[in-house]
Coordinates of C-alpha atoms and ligand atoms in Angstrom, one line a residue:
M1 CA -37.8 -2.2 -21.4
T2 CA -36.5 -4.7 -18.8
R3 CA -37.2 -5.5 -15.2
N4 CA -39.1 -2.9 -13.1
G5 CA -38.8 -0.2 -15.7
L6 CA -35.0 -0.3 -15.4
D7 CA -34.1 -0.2 -19.1
R8 CA -30.9 1.9 -18.8
T9 CA -28.5 3.2 -16.2
R10 CA -29.7 6.0 -13.9
Y11 CA -27.4 8.8 -12.7
I12 CA -27.5 10.7 -9.5
F13 CA -25.3 13.8 -9.1
V14 CA -24.6 15.0 -5.6
T15 CA -23.4 18.6 -5.0
G16 CA -22.9 20.5 -1.8
G17 CA -23.5 24.0 -0.7
V18 CA -23.2 26.6 2.1
V19 CA -20.1 25.1 3.8
S20 CA -17.8 22.1 3.3
S21 CA -17.5 19.1 5.6
L22 CA -21.3 18.5 5.7
G23 CA -20.7 14.9 5.0
K24 CA -21.5 14.8 1.3
G25 CA -19.5 11.6 0.8
I26 CA -21.4 9.8 3.6
A27 CA -24.7 11.0 2.2
A28 CA -23.9 9.8 -1.3
A29 CA -22.7 6.5 0.1
S30 CA -25.8 6.1 2.2
L31 CA -28.1 6.6 -0.7
G32 CA -26.0 4.0 -2.4
V33 CA -26.6 1.6 0.4
L34 CA -30.4 2.1 0.2
L35 CA -30.5 1.5 -3.6
K36 CA -28.1 -1.4 -3.4
Q37 CA -30.2 -3.1 -0.6
R38 CA -33.2 -2.8 -3.0
G39 CA -31.4 -5.0 -5.4
L40 CA -30.0 -2.4 -7.7
R41 CA -26.4 -2.5 -9.0
V42 CA -24.9 0.7 -7.6
T43 CA -21.5 2.4 -8.0
L44 CA -20.2 5.6 -6.7
Q45 CA -17.8 8.2 -8.1
K46 CA -16.0 11.2 -6.8
L47 CA -15.3 14.1 -9.2
D48 CA -12.6 16.3 -7.5
P49 CA -12.2 19.9 -8.7
Y50 CA -8.5 20.2 -7.7
I51 CA -5.8 20.3 -10.2
N52 CA -3.6 17.5 -8.8
V53 CA -3.9 14.5 -11.1
D54 CA -4.6 12.3 -8.0
P55 CA -4.3 12.9 -4.3
G56 CA -1.2 10.7 -4.1
T57 CA 1.1 13.7 -3.8
L58 CA -1.1 15.6 -1.3
S59 CA -0.2 15.8 2.3
P60 CA -2.5 13.6 4.5
L61 CA -2.6 16.6 6.9
Q62 CA -4.2 18.7 4.1
H63 CA -6.4 16.4 2.4
G64 CA -6.8 13.3 4.6
E65 CA -5.8 9.8 3.8
V66 CA -5.0 8.6 0.3
F67 CA -7.3 5.7 -0.3
V68 CA -5.7 3.0 -2.5
T69 CA -8.0 0.8 -4.6
E70 CA -7.4 -2.8 -5.7
D71 CA -6.0 -1.6 -9.1
G72 CA -3.5 0.6 -7.3
A73 CA -5.2 4.0 -7.9
E74 CA -4.4 6.6 -5.3
T75 CA -7.8 8.2 -4.6
D76 CA -9.8 10.5 -2.4
L77 CA -10.8 9.3 1.0
D78 CA -14.5 9.4 0.1
L79 CA -13.8 6.3 -2.0
G80 CA -13.2 4.6 1.3
H81 CA -16.6 5.5 2.5
Y82 CA -18.1 4.3 -0.7
E83 CA -16.4 0.9 -0.5
R84 CA -17.3 0.5 3.1
F85 CA -21.0 1.5 2.6
I86 CA -21.8 -0.4 -0.7
D87 CA -19.4 -3.2 0.1
A88 CA -17.8 -3.1 -3.4
S89 CA -14.3 -2.7 -4.6
L90 CA -13.9 0.4 -6.7
S91 CA -11.2 1.4 -9.2
Q92 CA -9.4 4.4 -10.8
E93 CA -12.5 5.1 -12.8
N94 CA -14.4 6.0 -9.6
N95 CA -12.3 9.0 -8.9
T96 CA -11.3 11.7 -11.3
T97 CA -9.9 15.2 -10.8
T98 CA -9.7 18.4 -12.9
G99 CA -6.0 17.6 -13.4
R100 CA -6.8 14.1 -14.8
I101 CA -9.6 15.5 -17.1
Y102 CA -7.3 18.2 -18.4
R103 CA -4.4 15.8 -18.9
T104 CA -6.6 13.6 -21.0
V105 CA -7.8 16.5 -23.1
I106 CA -4.3 18.0 -23.5
D107 CA -2.9 14.6 -24.4
S108 CA -5.5 14.3 -27.2
E109 CA -4.7 17.8 -28.4
R110 CA -1.0 17.0 -28.6
R111 CA -1.8 13.8 -30.6
G112 CA -3.8 16.0 -33.0
D113 CA -7.1 14.4 -32.2
Y114 CA -9.0 17.7 -32.4
L115 CA -8.1 18.2 -36.1
G116 CA -7.1 21.9 -35.8
R117 CA -10.1 22.9 -33.7
T118 CA -9.7 25.3 -30.8
V119 CA -9.8 23.2 -27.6
Q120 CA -12.1 24.8 -25.0
V121 CA -13.7 24.1 -21.6
I122 CA -17.0 23.8 -23.4
P123 CA -17.3 21.4 -25.1
H124 CA -14.0 19.5 -24.7
I125 CA -13.5 19.6 -21.0
T126 CA -17.2 19.1 -20.3
D127 CA -17.3 16.2 -22.8
E128 CA -14.4 14.5 -21.0
I129 CA -16.2 15.0 -17.7
K130 CA -19.4 13.4 -19.1
R131 CA -17.3 10.6 -20.5
S132 CA -15.7 9.9 -17.2
V133 CA -19.2 9.5 -15.7
S134 CA -20.7 7.4 -18.5
V135 CA -17.8 4.9 -18.5
L136 CA -19.3 3.6 -15.2
A137 CA -22.7 2.8 -16.7
E138 CA -21.5 -0.7 -17.8
G139 CA -22.8 -3.2 -15.3
H140 CA -24.5 -0.7 -13.1
D141 CA -28.2 0.3 -12.7
V142 CA -27.3 3.5 -10.8
V143 CA -24.2 5.6 -10.9
I144 CA -23.9 8.2 -8.1
S145 CA -21.4 10.9 -8.8
E146 CA -20.4 13.3 -6.1
V147 CA -18.8 16.6 -7.0
G148 CA -16.2 17.7 -4.5
G149 CA -16.2 21.2 -3.0
T150 CA -19.2 23.5 -2.7
V151 CA -21.2 25.3 -5.4
G152 CA -19.8 28.7 -6.0
D153 CA -16.2 27.5 -6.0
I154 CA -14.6 28.7 -9.3
E155 CA -12.9 25.4 -9.9
S156 CA -16.0 23.3 -9.7
L157 CA -17.8 25.2 -12.5
P158 CA -16.7 22.9 -15.4
F159 CA -18.0 19.9 -13.4
L160 CA -21.3 21.6 -12.7
E161 CA -21.7 22.5 -16.4
G162 CA -20.8 18.9 -17.3
I163 CA -23.4 17.4 -15.0
R164 CA -26.0 19.9 -16.1
Q165 CA -25.4 18.9 -19.7
F166 CA -25.6 15.2 -18.7
R167 CA -29.1 15.6 -17.3
Q168 CA -30.1 17.6 -20.3
E169 CA -29.0 14.7 -22.5
V170 CA -30.4 11.8 -20.5
G171 CA -33.5 13.5 -19.1
S172 CA -35.3 11.8 -16.3
R173 CA -32.6 9.2 -16.1
A174 CA -30.5 11.7 -14.1
L175 CA -31.3 13.7 -11.0
H176 CA -29.5 16.1 -8.8
V177 CA -29.2 15.9 -5.1
H178 CA -27.9 18.9 -3.2
L179 CA -26.6 18.8 0.4
T180 CA -27.1 22.0 2.4
L181 CA -27.1 23.3 5.9
V182 CA -30.1 24.5 7.9
P183 CA -28.5 26.1 10.9
Y184 CA -30.2 26.5 14.3
I185 CA -29.8 30.1 15.7
Q186 CA -29.7 29.8 19.4
A187 CA -30.5 33.5 20.1
A188 CA -33.7 33.3 17.9
G189 CA -34.5 29.7 18.9
E190 CA -35.1 29.0 15.2
L191 CA -33.9 27.0 12.2
K192 CA -32.8 29.3 9.4
T193 CA -33.5 28.4 5.8
K194 CA -31.8 31.4 4.2
P195 CA -28.4 29.7 3.6
T196 CA -30.2 26.8 1.9
Q197 CA -32.2 29.2 -0.3
H198 CA -29.0 31.0 -1.3
S199 CA -27.2 27.8 -2.0
V200 CA -29.9 26.4 -4.2
R201 CA -30.1 29.7 -6.0
E202 CA -26.4 29.5 -6.7
L203 CA -26.8 26.0 -8.0
M204 CA -29.8 27.1 -10.2
Q205 CA -27.7 29.8 -11.7
T206 CA -25.6 27.1 -13.2
G207 CA -28.8 25.6 -14.7
I208 CA -29.2 22.8 -12.2
Q209 CA -32.5 22.2 -10.5
P210 CA -32.1 19.8 -7.6
A211 CA -34.7 17.1 -7.1
V212 CA -33.6 16.3 -3.6
L213 CA -32.3 18.6 -0.8
L214 CA -30.5 16.9 2.0
C215 CA -30.6 19.4 4.8
R216 CA -28.0 19.0 7.5
T217 CA -29.5 20.1 10.7
E218 CA -29.2 19.7 14.5
H219 CA -33.0 19.9 14.9
P220 CA -35.8 18.1 13.0
L221 CA -37.4 20.2 10.2
D222 CA -41.1 20.7 11.0
E223 CA -43.7 20.8 8.2
H224 CA -43.6 24.6 8.0
I225 CA -39.8 24.7 7.5
R226 CA -40.0 21.9 5.0
A227 CA -42.8 23.6 3.0
K228 CA -40.9 26.9 3.1
I229 CA -37.7 25.3 1.7
A230 CA -39.7 23.4 -0.9
G231 CA -41.5 26.6 -1.9
F232 CA -38.3 28.6 -2.3
T233 CA -36.4 26.0 -4.3
N234 CA -39.0 24.3 -6.6
V235 CA -38.3 21.0 -4.8
D236 CA -41.1 18.6 -4.1
P237 CA -41.7 18.6 -0.3
E238 CA -41.1 14.8 -0.4
G239 CA -37.6 15.6 -1.7
V240 CA -36.7 17.8 1.2
I241 CA -34.9 15.5 3.6
E242 CA -33.6 16.3 7.0
A243 CA -30.1 14.9 7.6
L244 CA -29.9 15.1 11.4
D245 CA -26.7 14.6 13.3
V246 CA -26.3 11.0 14.2
E247 CA -24.2 9.0 16.7
T248 CA -22.4 6.9 14.1
I249 CA -22.1 7.4 10.3
Y250 CA -23.5 3.9 9.8
E251 CA -26.8 5.2 11.0
V252 CA -27.2 7.6 8.1
P253 CA -28.7 5.0 5.7
L254 CA -31.3 4.1 8.3
E255 CA -32.1 7.8 8.8
L256 CA -32.5 8.4 5.1
R257 CA -34.7 5.3 4.8
R258 CA -36.9 6.6 7.7
Q259 CA -37.7 9.5 5.4
R260 CA -38.2 7.3 2.3
L261 CA -35.5 9.0 0.3
D262 CA -35.0 5.9 -1.7
D263 CA -38.7 5.7 -2.5
F264 CA -38.7 9.2 -3.8
V265 CA -35.6 8.7 -5.9
L266 CA -37.1 5.6 -7.5
K267 CA -40.3 7.5 -8.2
C268 CA -38.4 10.2 -9.9
F269 CA -36.6 7.6 -12.0
G270 CA -39.9 5.8 -12.8
I271 CA -38.6 2.5 -11.6
T272 CA -39.7 0.0 -8.9
A273 CA -37.6 -2.2 -6.7
P274 CA -38.2 -4.4 -3.6
E275 CA -38.1 -2.8 -0.2
P276 CA -34.5 -2.5 1.1
D277 CA -33.1 -5.1 3.4
L278 CA -31.4 -3.1 6.1
R279 CA -31.2 -5.8 8.8
A280 CA -27.4 -6.0 8.6
W281 CA -27.2 -2.2 8.9
S282 CA -29.4 -2.1 11.9
R283 CA -27.3 -4.8 13.6
I284 CA -24.1 -2.8 13.0
V285 CA -25.6 0.4 14.4
E286 CA -26.9 -1.5 17.5
R287 CA -23.5 -3.0 18.1
I288 CA -21.8 0.3 17.8
K289 CA -24.2 2.2 20.0
A290 CA -24.7 -0.5 22.7
P291 CA -21.9 -3.0 22.7
T292 CA -22.2 -5.6 25.5
G293 CA -18.5 -6.6 25.8
G294 CA -17.0 -3.5 27.4
T295 CA -14.5 -1.1 26.1
V296 CA -11.1 -1.8 24.4
R297 CA -8.8 1.2 24.5
I298 CA -6.4 1.5 21.6
A299 CA -3.5 4.0 21.3
V300 CA -2.7 4.9 17.7
V301 CA 0.8 6.3 17.7
G302 CA 1.5 8.0 14.4
K303 CA 2.6 11.1 12.7
Y304 CA -0.5 12.7 11.2
T305 CA -2.6 12.5 14.4
E306 CA -3.7 16.2 14.3
L307 CA -6.1 15.3 11.5
V308 CA -8.2 12.1 12.1
D309 CA -9.1 12.1 8.4
A310 CA -5.5 11.2 7.7
Y311 CA -6.2 7.8 9.2
K312 CA -9.9 7.5 8.2
S313 CA -9.8 3.9 7.2
V314 CA -7.7 2.9 10.2
E315 CA -10.2 4.5 12.5
Q316 CA -13.1 2.8 10.7
A317 CA -11.4 -0.6 10.6
L318 CA -10.8 -0.4 14.4
I319 CA -14.5 0.4 14.8
H320 CA -15.3 -2.7 12.6
G321 CA -13.0 -4.7 14.9
G322 CA -15.2 -3.6 17.7
I323 CA -18.4 -4.6 15.8
A324 CA -16.8 -8.1 15.3
N325 CA -16.2 -8.5 19.0
D326 CA -19.2 -6.6 20.3
V327 CA -17.0 -4.1 22.2
E328 CA -16.6 -0.4 22.1
V329 CA -13.3 0.7 20.7
A330 CA -12.0 3.9 22.2
I331 CA -9.2 5.4 20.2
D332 CA -6.7 7.9 21.3
W333 CA -4.5 9.5 18.6
I334 CA -1.0 10.2 19.9
A335 CA 1.6 12.1 18.0
S336 CA 4.7 9.9 18.0
E337 CA 6.9 13.0 18.3
K338 CA 5.7 13.4 21.9
L339 CA 7.6 10.2 22.7
E340 CA 10.7 11.9 21.4
Q341 CA 10.0 15.0 23.5
G342 CA 9.9 13.2 26.9
L343 CA 6.5 11.4 27.0
D344 CA 7.3 8.1 28.8
P345 CA 6.1 5.1 26.8
S346 CA 4.6 3.6 30.0
F347 CA 1.5 5.7 29.3
L348 CA 0.7 2.7 27.1
A349 CA -0.2 0.7 30.2
A350 CA -3.6 2.4 30.1
Y351 CA -4.4 0.8 26.8
H352 CA -5.3 -2.6 25.5
G353 CA -3.6 -2.3 22.2
L354 CA -1.1 -0.2 20.2
L355 CA -1.5 0.5 16.5
V356 CA 1.3 2.1 14.5
P357 CA -0.1 3.2 11.1
G358 CA 1.5 4.0 7.8
G359 CA 3.4 7.2 6.9
F360 CA 6.2 8.8 4.9
G361 CA 9.3 10.8 6.0
D362 CA 11.3 10.6 9.2
R363 CA 9.4 12.9 11.5
G364 CA 8.4 11.0 14.6
I365 CA 10.0 7.7 13.7
E366 CA 12.0 7.2 16.9
G367 CA 8.8 7.8 18.9
M368 CA 7.0 5.0 17.0
I369 CA 10.0 2.8 17.7
T370 CA 9.9 3.6 21.4
A371 CA 6.2 2.8 21.6
I372 CA 6.7 -0.5 19.8
R373 CA 9.5 -1.5 22.1
W374 CA 7.3 -0.9 25.1
A375 CA 4.4 -3.0 23.5
R376 CA 6.8 -5.8 22.7
E377 CA 8.4 -5.9 26.1
N378 CA 5.2 -5.5 28.0
G379 CA 2.9 -7.9 26.1
L380 CA 0.7 -5.2 24.8
P381 CA -1.2 -6.3 21.6
F382 CA 0.5 -4.5 18.7
L383 CA -0.7 -4.1 15.1
G384 CA 1.8 -2.5 12.7
I385 CA 0.7 -1.2 9.3
C386 CA 3.3 -0.6 6.6
L387 CA 5.6 2.0 8.2
G388 CA 4.4 0.3 11.5
L389 CA 5.9 -3.0 10.3
Q390 CA 9.1 -1.3 9.2
C391 CA 9.5 0.4 12.6
A392 CA 8.9 -2.9 14.4
V393 CA 11.6 -4.6 12.3
I394 CA 14.0 -1.7 13.1
E395 CA 13.2 -1.9 16.8
F396 CA 13.7 -5.7 16.9
S397 CA 16.9 -5.4 15.0
R398 CA 18.4 -2.8 17.3
T399 CA 17.2 -4.2 20.7
V400 CA 16.9 -7.9 20.3
A401 CA 19.3 -8.7 17.4
G402 CA 21.9 -6.2 18.6
L403 CA 22.2 -4.4 15.2
K404 CA 23.4 -1.0 16.4
G405 CA 22.2 1.8 14.2
A406 CA 19.8 -0.4 12.3
H407 CA 17.4 1.8 10.3
S408 CA 15.4 2.1 7.1
Y409 CA 17.2 3.3 4.0
E410 CA 14.4 5.9 3.8
F411 CA 15.5 7.6 7.0
D412 CA 19.2 6.9 7.2
Q413 CA 21.1 6.2 4.0
A414 CA 24.3 5.7 5.9
S415 CA 23.0 3.2 8.4
P416 CA 25.4 0.2 8.9
H417 CA 22.3 -2.0 9.0
P418 CA 19.7 -1.0 6.5
V419 CA 17.1 -3.6 7.6
I420 CA 14.5 -1.8 5.5
C421 CA 15.7 -1.1 2.0
L422 CA 14.9 -0.5 -1.6
M423 CA 14.6 -3.5 -3.9
D424 CA 17.5 -3.8 -6.4
E425 CA 15.3 -2.8 -9.4
Q426 CA 14.2 0.4 -7.7
R427 CA 17.7 1.6 -6.8
N428 CA 18.3 3.7 -9.9
V429 CA 14.9 5.4 -10.1
I430 CA 15.2 9.1 -9.3
T431 CA 11.6 10.4 -9.4
K432 CA 9.2 9.8 -6.6
G433 CA 6.1 9.3 -8.8
G434 CA 5.4 5.8 -10.1
T435 CA 8.0 4.0 -8.0
M436 CA 5.7 2.7 -5.3
R437 CA 4.3 -0.7 -4.9
L438 CA 0.6 0.1 -5.3
G439 CA -2.6 -1.9 -5.1
A440 CA -3.5 -5.5 -4.5
Y441 CA -0.8 -8.2 -4.2
D442 CA -1.1 -11.8 -3.1
A443 CA 0.8 -13.2 -0.1
R444 CA 1.4 -16.7 1.4
L445 CA 0.9 -17.2 5.1
A446 CA 2.9 -19.6 7.2
P447 CA 0.7 -22.5 8.3
G448 CA 0.0 -22.3 12.1
S449 CA 1.0 -18.7 12.4
L450 CA -1.2 -16.2 14.3
A451 CA -1.7 -14.4 11.0
A452 CA -3.0 -17.6 9.3
K453 CA -5.2 -18.2 12.3
A454 CA -6.7 -14.7 12.1
Y455 CA -7.3 -14.9 8.4
E456 CA -8.4 -18.5 8.5
S457 CA -6.5 -18.9 5.3
E458 CA -2.9 -19.3 4.0
R459 CA -3.4 -17.2 0.9
I460 CA -4.4 -13.5 1.1
S461 CA -4.5 -10.5 -1.1
E462 CA -4.0 -7.0 0.4
R463 CA -3.5 -3.5 -0.9
H464 CA -0.1 -1.8 -0.8
R465 CA 1.3 1.7 -1.0
H466 CA 5.0 1.8 -0.1
R467 CA 8.4 2.0 -1.6
Y468 CA 10.7 0.2 0.9
E469 CA 10.9 -3.5 1.9
V470 CA 12.4 -5.7 4.6
N471 CA 16.0 -6.3 3.6
N472 CA 16.4 -10.0 2.8
D473 CA 20.1 -9.9 3.9
Y474 CA 18.8 -9.8 7.5
R475 CA 16.0 -12.3 7.4
M476 CA 18.0 -15.3 8.6
L477 CA 19.5 -13.4 11.5
L478 CA 16.3 -11.8 12.7
Q479 CA 14.5 -15.1 12.4
A480 CA 17.1 -16.8 14.5
K481 CA 16.5 -14.1 17.1
G482 CA 12.8 -14.9 17.2
L483 CA 11.1 -12.7 14.6
A484 CA 8.7 -14.8 12.5
F485 CA 8.3 -13.7 8.9
C486 CA 4.8 -15.2 8.8
A487 CA 3.8 -14.0 5.3
T488 CA 5.7 -13.3 2.1
S489 CA 4.9 -12.6 -1.5
L490 CA 4.1 -15.8 -3.4
D491 CA 7.7 -16.0 -4.7
G492 CA 9.0 -15.7 -1.2
K493 CA 11.1 -12.6 -2.1
L494 CA 9.2 -9.9 -0.2
V495 CA 8.3 -10.0 3.5
E496 CA 4.6 -9.3 3.8
M497 CA 4.0 -9.9 7.5
I498 CA 5.9 -10.4 10.7
E499 CA 4.8 -11.7 14.1
L500 CA 6.3 -12.6 17.5
P501 CA 5.5 -16.1 18.6
D502 CA 6.4 -15.4 22.2
H503 CA 4.1 -12.4 22.5
P504 CA 0.3 -12.4 23.1
W505 CA -0.4 -10.6 19.9
F506 CA 2.3 -8.8 17.9
V507 CA 1.6 -8.7 14.2
A508 CA 2.5 -6.3 11.4
G509 CA 1.8 -6.2 7.7
Q510 CA 3.7 -4.4 4.9
F511 CA 0.2 -3.7 3.4
H512 CA -2.8 -1.7 4.4
P513 CA -5.5 -4.1 5.8
E514 CA -7.7 -1.1 6.9
L515 CA -8.5 -0.4 3.2
K516 CA -10.4 -3.7 2.9
S517 CA -12.4 -3.6 6.1
R518 CA -16.1 -3.1 5.9
P519 CA -18.6 -2.7 8.7
T520 CA -20.5 -5.7 7.3
R521 CA -17.2 -7.7 7.0
P522 CA -14.7 -6.5 9.6
H523 CA -11.1 -7.2 8.5
P524 CA -9.7 -10.4 10.1
L525 CA -6.6 -8.7 11.4
F526 CA -8.5 -5.9 13.0
A527 CA -11.1 -8.3 14.4
S528 CA -8.2 -10.4 15.9
F529 CA -6.3 -7.4 17.2
I530 CA -9.4 -6.1 19.0
E531 CA -10.1 -9.6 20.3
A532 CA -6.6 -9.6 21.8
G533 CA -7.3 -6.2 23.3
A534 CA -10.6 -7.4 24.7
R535 CA -8.8 -10.4 26.3
L536 CA -6.3 -8.0 27.9
A537 CA -9.2 -5.8 29.1
L538 CA -10.9 -8.8 30.7
G539 CA -7.6 -10.3 31.9
I540 CA -7.9 -13.6 29.9
P541 CA -4.5 -15.0 28.8
E542 CA -4.2 -15.9 25.1
A543 CA -3.2 -19.4 24.1
Q544 CA 0.0 -19.0 22.2
A545 CA 0.0 -19.6 18.4
A546 CA 2.9 -21.6 17.2
A547 CA 4.2 -19.2 14.6
V548 CA 6.3 -20.5 11.8
S549 CA 8.4 -18.5 9.3
I550 CA 8.3 -19.0 5.6
P551 CA 11.7 -20.2 4.5
E552 CA 14.3 -17.8 3.0
P553 CA 14.0 -17.1 -0.8
K554 CA 16.6 -19.0 -2.8
T555 CA 17.4 -16.0 -4.9
A556 CA 20.3 -13.7 -4.2
A557 CA 19.8 -11.5 -1.1
L558 CA 19.0 -7.8 -1.7
G559 CA 21.1 -5.2 0.0
A560 CA 20.2 -1.5 0.4
Ligands
LIG1 N1 7.4 5.2 4.0 C1 7.4 3.8 3.9 C2 7.6 3.2 2.5 O1 7.6 4.0 1.6 C3 6.0 3.2 4.4 C4 4.9 3.7 3.6 C5 3.6 3.5 4.3 O2 3.5 3.3 5.5 N2 2.5 3.5 3.5 O3 7.9 2.1 2.3

């Protein structure tokens, strides 16, 4: 037995019921925050019941953003919440899917590892599910595993069976948390517990008894309702927690603390820990709810704007930029196609910043280019992310450098000026899987550049997810015309960032800075971008940064 009764890792399994989109990921992450702030080493995991091996091939419009980890795993967007909440970098092991579990089992079967036995869901698939949870025990006091989907879904059954067995094997070192809905029926003027009762009954049919019920509700649960829910579900009344709607997701940990969820969980586990330190969280929430510096209006012009989940991390990083500057960030999501269908880019005059995010495929590209041109010509702060950088390079090449028909090889393979291209070594690869630059790579920043000023560093590491690169054949020319290549890979061969020295704030990166931003540590580029927006909002001119380019690589240029 070691400190505070914490001899071995504890496991929390989070399931959801009634309907989807109740915010299971945020709830799991918030419980993670409370336990982490009590000094426990916490990690979070998402178990996704779909058959895709990872969400990398899923459309962002169906499943929301693909969150890329440091080690280059393409994961569920809930991992973004986990990282932002517990302020830790996660990895491939923190996200698994039915597809990945089956692939592992089938690979073993093909190798002959099962020695002639029949391979079955129980025990082989469930064993693999349990293994994928227990691999996270190393170095952690608490592992929180969230099961995607809702109970009753056919595809989540093996996961439910896996986590049921897990609890059976480790006893009181594991507990189940179930998120449900307690709807308010206007006509009756009452909160209704029936959906929760049904959902818990469904869960209990799989053999799982929840210790905690997180009840999403628009109205507080009174003692009577709480007792009723507890009575019907065998849950201790202390474990019946109301999860009220809140103004910002960062308030959820504070809400759960108010109801002592963490105390109850520790009690169930038989461990003690110091009171949680939530001062930083309170400050974040205060700043988001009542910023003193006014409002910065940001236009995000992209292609997946119908579903804000498609840009979840971008949205959050912008909010973090607001926290850093004590301003409210008001975001409008604008479909870039609208600029192709007649929307005049001068609508951007109503904003303090333009952000063009990442994306794949050519829909809406010309609209992004039009918006970027307006921002460049009108001194509007601009942040380009991945595809946003590529569009900025195309726009500059066409308009400033006079390269007619300049384009990305992704969108126009016959372009006379493929200013964005494939690297030589990628040229002969036919499949789409496994050909992207994924995960964290280091970059070198030009001393004195706006980028280096924002980062307060000349060496950075950022996460990537892209296939195409700035074409080195054009670097010299574009640089001569005034585009600064202010960051490159350490060997100088790949352009990592661009900026315009004669613009108030025009910066783009080939990577995804939004993935590393945390409410407690806003990303420097987002903080600087929002600061530039705030200056514009307040009418304060920005002192120009003397941007410098990193010299051309000495190696042979790479064509498209
Ligand atoms: N489609 C571009 C590429 O593959 C940009 C990708 C992105 O924005 N993440 O390079």
